[in-house]
Short mmCIF file of C-alpha atoms and ligand atoms in Angstrom, two decimals:
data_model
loop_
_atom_site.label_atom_id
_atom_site.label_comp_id
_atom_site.label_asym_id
_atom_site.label_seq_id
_atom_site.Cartn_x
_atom_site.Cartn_y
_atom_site.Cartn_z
CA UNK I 1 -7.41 10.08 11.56
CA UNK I 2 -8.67 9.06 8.09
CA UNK I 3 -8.80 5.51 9.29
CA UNK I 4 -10.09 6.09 12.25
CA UNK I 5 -12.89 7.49 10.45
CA UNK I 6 -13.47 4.78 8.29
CA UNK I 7 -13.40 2.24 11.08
CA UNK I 8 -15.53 4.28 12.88
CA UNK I 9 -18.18 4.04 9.69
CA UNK I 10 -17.52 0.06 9.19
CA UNK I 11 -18.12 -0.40 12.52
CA UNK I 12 -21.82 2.06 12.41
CA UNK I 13 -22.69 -0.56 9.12
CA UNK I 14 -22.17 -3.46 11.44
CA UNK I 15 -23.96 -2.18 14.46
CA UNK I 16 -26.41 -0.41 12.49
CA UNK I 17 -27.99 2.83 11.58
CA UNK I 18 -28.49 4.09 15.48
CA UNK I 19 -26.94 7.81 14.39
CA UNK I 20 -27.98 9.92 11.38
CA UNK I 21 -26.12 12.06 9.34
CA UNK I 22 -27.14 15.31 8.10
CA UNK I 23 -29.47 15.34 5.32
CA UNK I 24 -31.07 11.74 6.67
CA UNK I 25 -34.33 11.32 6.20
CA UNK I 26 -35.79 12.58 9.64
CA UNK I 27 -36.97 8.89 10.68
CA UNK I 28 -36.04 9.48 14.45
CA UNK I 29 -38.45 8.91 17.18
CA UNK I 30 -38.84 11.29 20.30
CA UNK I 31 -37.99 7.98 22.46
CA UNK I 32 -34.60 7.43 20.43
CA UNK I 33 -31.42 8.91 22.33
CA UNK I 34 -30.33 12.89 21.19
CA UNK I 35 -26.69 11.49 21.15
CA UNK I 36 -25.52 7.77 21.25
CA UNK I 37 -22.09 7.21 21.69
CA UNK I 38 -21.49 6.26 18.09
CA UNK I 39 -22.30 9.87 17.38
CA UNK I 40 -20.31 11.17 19.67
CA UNK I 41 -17.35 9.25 18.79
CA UNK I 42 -17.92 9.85 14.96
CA UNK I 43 -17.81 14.16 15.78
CA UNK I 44 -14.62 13.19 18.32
CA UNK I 45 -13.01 11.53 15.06
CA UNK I 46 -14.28 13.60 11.92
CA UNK I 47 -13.43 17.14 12.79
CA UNK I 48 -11.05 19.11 15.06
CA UNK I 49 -12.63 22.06 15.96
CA UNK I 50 -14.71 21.09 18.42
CA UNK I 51 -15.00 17.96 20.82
CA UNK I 52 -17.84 16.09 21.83
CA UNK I 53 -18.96 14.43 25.27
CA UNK I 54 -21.55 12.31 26.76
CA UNK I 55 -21.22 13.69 29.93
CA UNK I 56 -24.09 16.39 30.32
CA UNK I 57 -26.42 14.74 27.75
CA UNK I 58 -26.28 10.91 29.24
CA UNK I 59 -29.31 9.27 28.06
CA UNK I 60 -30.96 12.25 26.70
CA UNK I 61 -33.69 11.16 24.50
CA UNK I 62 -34.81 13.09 21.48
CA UNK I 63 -38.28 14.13 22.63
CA UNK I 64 -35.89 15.91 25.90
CA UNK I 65 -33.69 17.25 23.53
CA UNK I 66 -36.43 19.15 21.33
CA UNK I 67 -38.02 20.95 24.78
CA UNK I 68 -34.38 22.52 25.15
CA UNK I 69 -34.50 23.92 21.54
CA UNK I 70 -37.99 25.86 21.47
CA UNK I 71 -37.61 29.36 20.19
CA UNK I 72 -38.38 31.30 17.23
CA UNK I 73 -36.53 34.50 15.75
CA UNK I 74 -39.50 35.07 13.28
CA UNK I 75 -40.94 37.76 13.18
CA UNK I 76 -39.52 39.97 13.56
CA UNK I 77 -41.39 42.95 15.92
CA UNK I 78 -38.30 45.67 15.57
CA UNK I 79 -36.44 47.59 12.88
CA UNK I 80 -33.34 46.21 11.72
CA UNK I 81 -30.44 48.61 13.32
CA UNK I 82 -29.47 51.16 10.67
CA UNK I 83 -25.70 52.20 11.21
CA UNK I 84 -25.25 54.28 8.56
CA UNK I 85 -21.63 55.08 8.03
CA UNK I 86 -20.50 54.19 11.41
CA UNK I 87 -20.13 50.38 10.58
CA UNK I 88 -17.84 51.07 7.54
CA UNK I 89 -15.66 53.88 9.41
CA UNK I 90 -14.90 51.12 12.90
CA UNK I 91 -13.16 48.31 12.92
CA UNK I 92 -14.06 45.95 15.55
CA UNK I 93 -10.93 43.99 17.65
CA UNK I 94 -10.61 40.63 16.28
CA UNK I 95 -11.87 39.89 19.71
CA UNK I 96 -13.80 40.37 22.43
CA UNK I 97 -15.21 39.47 25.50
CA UNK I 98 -18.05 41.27 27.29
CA UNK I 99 -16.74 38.99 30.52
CA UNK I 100 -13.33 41.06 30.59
CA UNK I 101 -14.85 44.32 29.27
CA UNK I 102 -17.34 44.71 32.32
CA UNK I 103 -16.61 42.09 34.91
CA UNK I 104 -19.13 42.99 37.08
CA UNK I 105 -21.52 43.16 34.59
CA UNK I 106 -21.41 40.06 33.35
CA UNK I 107 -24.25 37.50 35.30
CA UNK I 108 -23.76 34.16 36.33
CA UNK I 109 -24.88 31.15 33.70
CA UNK I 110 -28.55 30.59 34.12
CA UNK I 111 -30.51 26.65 33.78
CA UNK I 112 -33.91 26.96 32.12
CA UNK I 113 -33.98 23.47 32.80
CA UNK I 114 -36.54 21.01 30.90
CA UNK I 115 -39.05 24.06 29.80
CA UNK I 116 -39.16 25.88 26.50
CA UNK I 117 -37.91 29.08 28.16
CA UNK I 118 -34.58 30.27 26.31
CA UNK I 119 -36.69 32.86 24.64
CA UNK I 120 -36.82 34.43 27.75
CA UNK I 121 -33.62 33.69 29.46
CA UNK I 122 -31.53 35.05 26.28
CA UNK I 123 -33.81 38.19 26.98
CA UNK I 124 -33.56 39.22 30.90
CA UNK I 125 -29.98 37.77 30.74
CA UNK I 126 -28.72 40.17 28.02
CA UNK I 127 -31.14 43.18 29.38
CA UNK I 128 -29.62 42.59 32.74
CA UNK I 129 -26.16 43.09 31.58
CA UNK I 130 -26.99 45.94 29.88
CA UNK I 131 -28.75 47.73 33.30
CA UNK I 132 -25.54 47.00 34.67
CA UNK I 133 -22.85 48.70 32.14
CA UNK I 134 -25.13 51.53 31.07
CA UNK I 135 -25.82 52.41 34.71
CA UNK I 136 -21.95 51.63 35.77
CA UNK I 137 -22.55 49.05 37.91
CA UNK I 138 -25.07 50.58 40.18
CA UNK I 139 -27.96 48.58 38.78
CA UNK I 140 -26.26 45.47 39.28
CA UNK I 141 -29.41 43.23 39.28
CA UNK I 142 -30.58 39.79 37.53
CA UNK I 143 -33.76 39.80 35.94
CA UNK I 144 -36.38 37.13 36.27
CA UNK I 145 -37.54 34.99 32.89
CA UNK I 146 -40.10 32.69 35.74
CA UNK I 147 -41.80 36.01 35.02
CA UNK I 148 -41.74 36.67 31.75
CA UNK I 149 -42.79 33.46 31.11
CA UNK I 150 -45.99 33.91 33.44
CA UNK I 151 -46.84 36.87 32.50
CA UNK I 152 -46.14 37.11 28.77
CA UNK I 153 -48.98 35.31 26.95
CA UNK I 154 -47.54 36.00 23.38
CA UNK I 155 -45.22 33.70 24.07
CA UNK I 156 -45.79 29.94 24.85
CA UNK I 157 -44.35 29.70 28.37
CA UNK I 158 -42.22 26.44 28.55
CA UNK I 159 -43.67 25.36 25.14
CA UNK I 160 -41.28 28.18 23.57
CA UNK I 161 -41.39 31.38 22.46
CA UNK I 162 -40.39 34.57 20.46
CA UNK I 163 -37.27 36.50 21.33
CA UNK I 164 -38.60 39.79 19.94
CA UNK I 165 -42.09 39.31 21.42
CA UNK I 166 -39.77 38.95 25.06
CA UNK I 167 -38.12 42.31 24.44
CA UNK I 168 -41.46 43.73 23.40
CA UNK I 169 -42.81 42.78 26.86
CA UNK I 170 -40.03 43.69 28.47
CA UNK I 171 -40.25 47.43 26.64
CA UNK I 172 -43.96 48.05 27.39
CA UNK I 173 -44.02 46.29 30.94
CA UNK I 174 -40.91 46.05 32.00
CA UNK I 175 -39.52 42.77 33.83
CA UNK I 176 -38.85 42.47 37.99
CA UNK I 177 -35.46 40.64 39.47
CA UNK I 178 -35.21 37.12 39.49
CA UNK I 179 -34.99 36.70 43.60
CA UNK I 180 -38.70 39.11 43.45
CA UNK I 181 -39.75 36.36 41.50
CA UNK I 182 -37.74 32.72 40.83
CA UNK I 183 -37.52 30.21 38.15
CA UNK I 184 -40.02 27.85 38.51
CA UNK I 185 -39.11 25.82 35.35
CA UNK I 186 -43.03 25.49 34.52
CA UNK I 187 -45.96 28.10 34.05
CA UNK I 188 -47.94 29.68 36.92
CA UNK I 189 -49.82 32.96 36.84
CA UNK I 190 -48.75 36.18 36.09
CA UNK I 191 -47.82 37.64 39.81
CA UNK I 192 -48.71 40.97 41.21
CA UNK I 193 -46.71 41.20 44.12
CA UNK I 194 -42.72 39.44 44.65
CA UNK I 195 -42.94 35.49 45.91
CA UNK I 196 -42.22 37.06 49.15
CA UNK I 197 -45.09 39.75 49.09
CA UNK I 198 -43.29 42.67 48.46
CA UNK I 199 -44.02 45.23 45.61
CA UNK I 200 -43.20 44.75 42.05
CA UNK I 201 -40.40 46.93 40.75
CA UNK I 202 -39.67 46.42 37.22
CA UNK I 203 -37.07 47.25 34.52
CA UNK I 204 -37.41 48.30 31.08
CA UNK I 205 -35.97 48.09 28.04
CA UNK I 206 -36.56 51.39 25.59
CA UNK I 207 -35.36 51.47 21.75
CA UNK I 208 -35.31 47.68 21.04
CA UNK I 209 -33.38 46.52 17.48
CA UNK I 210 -32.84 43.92 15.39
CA UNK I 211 -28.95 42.79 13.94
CA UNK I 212 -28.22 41.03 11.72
CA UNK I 213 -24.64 40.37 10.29
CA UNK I 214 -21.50 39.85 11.96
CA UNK I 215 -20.35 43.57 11.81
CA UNK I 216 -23.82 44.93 13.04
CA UNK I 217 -23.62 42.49 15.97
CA UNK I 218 -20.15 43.37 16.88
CA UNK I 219 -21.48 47.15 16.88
CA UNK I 220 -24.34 46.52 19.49
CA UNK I 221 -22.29 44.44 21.42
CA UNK I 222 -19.59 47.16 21.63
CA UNK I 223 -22.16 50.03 22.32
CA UNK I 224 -23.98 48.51 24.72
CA UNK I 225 -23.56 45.02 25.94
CA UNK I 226 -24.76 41.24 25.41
CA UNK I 227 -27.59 40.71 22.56
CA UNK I 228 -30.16 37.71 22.42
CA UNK I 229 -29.46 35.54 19.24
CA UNK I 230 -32.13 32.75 18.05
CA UNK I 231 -30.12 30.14 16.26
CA UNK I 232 -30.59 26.55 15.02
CA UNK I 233 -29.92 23.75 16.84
CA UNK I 234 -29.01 19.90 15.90
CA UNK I 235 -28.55 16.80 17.74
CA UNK I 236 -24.16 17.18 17.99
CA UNK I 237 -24.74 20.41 19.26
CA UNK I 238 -26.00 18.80 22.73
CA UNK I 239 -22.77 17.05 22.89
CA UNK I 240 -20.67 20.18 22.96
CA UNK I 241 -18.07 20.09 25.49
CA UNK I 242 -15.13 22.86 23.87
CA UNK I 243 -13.87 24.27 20.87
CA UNK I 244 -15.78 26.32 17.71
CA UNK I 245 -18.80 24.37 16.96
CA UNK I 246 -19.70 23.64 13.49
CA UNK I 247 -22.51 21.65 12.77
CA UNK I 248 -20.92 18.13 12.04
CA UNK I 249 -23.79 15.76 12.27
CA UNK I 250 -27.42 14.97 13.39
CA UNK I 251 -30.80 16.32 12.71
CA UNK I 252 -32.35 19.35 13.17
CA UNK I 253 -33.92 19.72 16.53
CA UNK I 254 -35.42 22.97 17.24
CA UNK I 255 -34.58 26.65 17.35
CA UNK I 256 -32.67 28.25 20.69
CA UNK I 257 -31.74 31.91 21.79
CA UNK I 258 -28.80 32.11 23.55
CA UNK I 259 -26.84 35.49 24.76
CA UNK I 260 -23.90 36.10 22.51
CA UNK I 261 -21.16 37.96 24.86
CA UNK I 262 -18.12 38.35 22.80
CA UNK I 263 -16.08 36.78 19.46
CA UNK I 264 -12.35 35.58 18.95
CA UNK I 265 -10.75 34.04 16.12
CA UNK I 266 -8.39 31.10 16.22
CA UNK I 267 -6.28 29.65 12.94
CA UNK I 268 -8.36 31.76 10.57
CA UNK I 269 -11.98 30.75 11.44
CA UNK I 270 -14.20 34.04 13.28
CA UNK I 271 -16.17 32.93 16.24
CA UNK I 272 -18.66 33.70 18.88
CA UNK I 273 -18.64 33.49 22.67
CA UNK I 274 -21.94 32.72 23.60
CA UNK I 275 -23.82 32.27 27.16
CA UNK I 276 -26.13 29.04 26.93
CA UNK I 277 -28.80 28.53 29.48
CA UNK I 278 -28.02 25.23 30.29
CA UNK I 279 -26.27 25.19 33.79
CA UNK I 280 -22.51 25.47 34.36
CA UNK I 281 -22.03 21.26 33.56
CA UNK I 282 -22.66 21.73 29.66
CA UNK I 283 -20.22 23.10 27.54
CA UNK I 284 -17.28 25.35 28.97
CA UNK I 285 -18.78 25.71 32.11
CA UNK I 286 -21.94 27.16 30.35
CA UNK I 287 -20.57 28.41 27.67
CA UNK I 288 -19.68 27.86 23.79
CA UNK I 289 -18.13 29.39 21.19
CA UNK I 290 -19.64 28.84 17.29
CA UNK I 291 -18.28 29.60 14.23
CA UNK I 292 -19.84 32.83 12.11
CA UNK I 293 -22.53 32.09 10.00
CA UNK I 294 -22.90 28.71 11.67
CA UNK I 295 -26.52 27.46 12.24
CA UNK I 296 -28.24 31.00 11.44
CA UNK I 297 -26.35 32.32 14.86
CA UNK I 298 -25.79 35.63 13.21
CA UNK I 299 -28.63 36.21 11.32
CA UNK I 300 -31.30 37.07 14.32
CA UNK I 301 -30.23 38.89 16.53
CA UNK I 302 -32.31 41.49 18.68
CA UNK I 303 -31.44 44.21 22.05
CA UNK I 304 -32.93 46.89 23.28
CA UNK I 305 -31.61 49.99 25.80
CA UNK I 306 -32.06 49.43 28.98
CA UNK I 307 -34.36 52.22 31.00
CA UNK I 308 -31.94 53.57 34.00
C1 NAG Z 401 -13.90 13.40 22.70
O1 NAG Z 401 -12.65 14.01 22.58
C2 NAG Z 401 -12.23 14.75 23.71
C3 NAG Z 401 -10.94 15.43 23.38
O2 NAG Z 401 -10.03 14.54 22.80
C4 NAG Z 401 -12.11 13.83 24.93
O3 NAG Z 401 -11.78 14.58 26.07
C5 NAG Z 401 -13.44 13.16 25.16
O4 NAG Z 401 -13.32 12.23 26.22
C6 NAG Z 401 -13.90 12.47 23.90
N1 NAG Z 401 -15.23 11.97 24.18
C7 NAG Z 401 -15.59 10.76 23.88
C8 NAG Z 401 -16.95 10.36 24.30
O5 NAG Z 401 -14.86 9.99 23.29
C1 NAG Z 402 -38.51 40.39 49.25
O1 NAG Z 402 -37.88 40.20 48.01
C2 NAG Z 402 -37.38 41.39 47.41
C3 NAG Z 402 -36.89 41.03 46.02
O2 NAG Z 402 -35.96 40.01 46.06
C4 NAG Z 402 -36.29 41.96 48.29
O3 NAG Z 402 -35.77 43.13 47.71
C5 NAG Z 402 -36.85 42.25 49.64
O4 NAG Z 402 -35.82 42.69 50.50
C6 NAG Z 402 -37.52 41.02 50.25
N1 NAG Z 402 -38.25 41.43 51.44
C7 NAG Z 402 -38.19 40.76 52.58
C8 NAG Z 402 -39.00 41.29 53.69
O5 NAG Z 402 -37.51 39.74 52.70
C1 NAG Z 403 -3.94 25.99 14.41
O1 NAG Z 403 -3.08 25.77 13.30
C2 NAG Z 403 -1.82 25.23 13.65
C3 NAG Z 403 -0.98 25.19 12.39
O2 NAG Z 403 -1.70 24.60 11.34
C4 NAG Z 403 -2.01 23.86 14.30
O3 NAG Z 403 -0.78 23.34 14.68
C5 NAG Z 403 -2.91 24.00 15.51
O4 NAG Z 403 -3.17 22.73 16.06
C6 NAG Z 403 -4.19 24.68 15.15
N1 NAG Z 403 -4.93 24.92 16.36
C7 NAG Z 403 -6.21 24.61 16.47
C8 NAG Z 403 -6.82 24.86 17.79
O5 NAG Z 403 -6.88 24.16 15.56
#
């Protein structure tokens, strides 16, 4: 391992400074690719936790990358959750997994595609699991961000947005299904009526919060379901194909919210299973698991009740 490592380093001097480490001075262009393979191969050598591929990032360039990482967790528009003495008094599982919890609650991975959207993705995804287990499964509906991103003009469409500002919207207006109204991947205008001309019916969220903290994360998700996280994202992270990411090399790119659906823990190190909007080809079949405290995933975390 350790001289694989340093081969892998004598052979980046002779090549030449295509990847950057952390800490580099940000000299990279928006035409320069997210992930060359010397990157790839240097987090596939360095570190075991996680492993890297090529194979849904390709040629990715850097100026792609950044319109997948759009989002902002500041500010903040809701209280932080006060548990009082209910966080010290429960002990969450060492894991858990909203997938096995409510089976039929959990929705299908989403793909935002090349558009700033995750702000609203990580918001209709986690308020439509959250219809579904607080009604029991009879509202059993997916919830459309094309809309919220039409129709939301505090946000910044496919040029990124807010995640609170999403579950404000969705609070005061509410939010229709995603088959009234269907991803796009680019703005239009706000619609009145469903693509197909039949009425509007929304869904609301009521009593929206903030978490932050592993243990006041753990106690939304066991009360009531997936929460939308806002999180840092660098270059390696586009790489991820399996395992607990840590951030291992590469620049900063961009803020993303994701929907965090569960945690584990493996050999000591606390993780979270989180729901990417990327399509089922990157990661574990659209999924990823990070390590706590990694990347600011568990500092910004917001949900709200869902209106049944
Ligand atoms: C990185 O490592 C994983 C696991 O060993 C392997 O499946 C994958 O092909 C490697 N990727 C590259 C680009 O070397
Ligand atoms: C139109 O779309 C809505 C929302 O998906 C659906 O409930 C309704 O059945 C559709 N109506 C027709 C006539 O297809
Ligand atoms: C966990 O630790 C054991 C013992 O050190 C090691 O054999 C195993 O490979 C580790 N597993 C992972 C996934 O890191």
């Amino acid at each position: 391992m350790k001289y694989l490592v340093i081969a892998s380093l004598i052979a980046l001097a002779i090549s030449g400074p295509t990847v950057t480490f952390k800490n580099a001075s940000p000299a990279l262009k928006d035409s320069d690719l997210v992930a060359p393979q010397e990157m790839i191969d240097l987090i596939n050598q360095s570190q075991d936790s996680w492993t890297a591929s090529a194979d849904w990032v390709g040629q990715m360039t850097i100026g792609d990358a950044k319109s997948y990482a759009s989002a902002s967790g500041e500010p903040r528009s809701f209280p932080e959750k006060d548990w009082g003495a209910l966080l010290d008094s429960v002990t969450p599982p060492s894991s858990f997994d909203s997938r096995q919890q409510w089976p039929n609650c959990i929705h299908p991975i989403l793909n935002q595609e090349q558009c700033g959207s995750c702000w609203a993705f990580g918001a209709t995804e986690a308020l439509s699991d959250r219809l579904c287990i607080a009604s029991k499964g009879s509202i059993n509906v997916v919830l459309s961000p094309q809309y919220l991103l039409e129709c939301d003009k505090e946000n910044f469409a496919c040029n990124g947005g807010i995640a609170d500002l999403a579950w404000l919207w969705m609070k005061d207006h509410g939010v229709p299904t995603y088959s009234c109204v269907p991803y796009l991947g680019q703005d239009s205008t706000c619609p009145t009526a469903c693509s197909n001309g039949s009425q509007l019916q929304v869904y609301k969220a009521s009593s929206v919060n903030t978490y932050s903290g592993p243990s006041s994360m753990q106690a939304a998700i066991l009360a009531g379901g997936p929460i939308e996280v806002t999180f840092q994202v660098y270059q390696d992270f586009m790489t991820y194909s399996g395992g607990i990411y840590k951030h291992t090399t590469g620049n900063f790119l961009g803020n993303h919210c994701v929907k965090v659906v569960g945690w584990g823990t493996q050999n000591g190190t606390n993780y979270w299973v989180v729901a990417n909007s990327w399509g089922t080809s990157w990661g574990i079949q659209g999924f990823f698991n990070i390590a706590f405290g990694q990347c600011g995933i568990d500092s910004q975390a917001v949900a709200g009740t869902p209106l049944v």
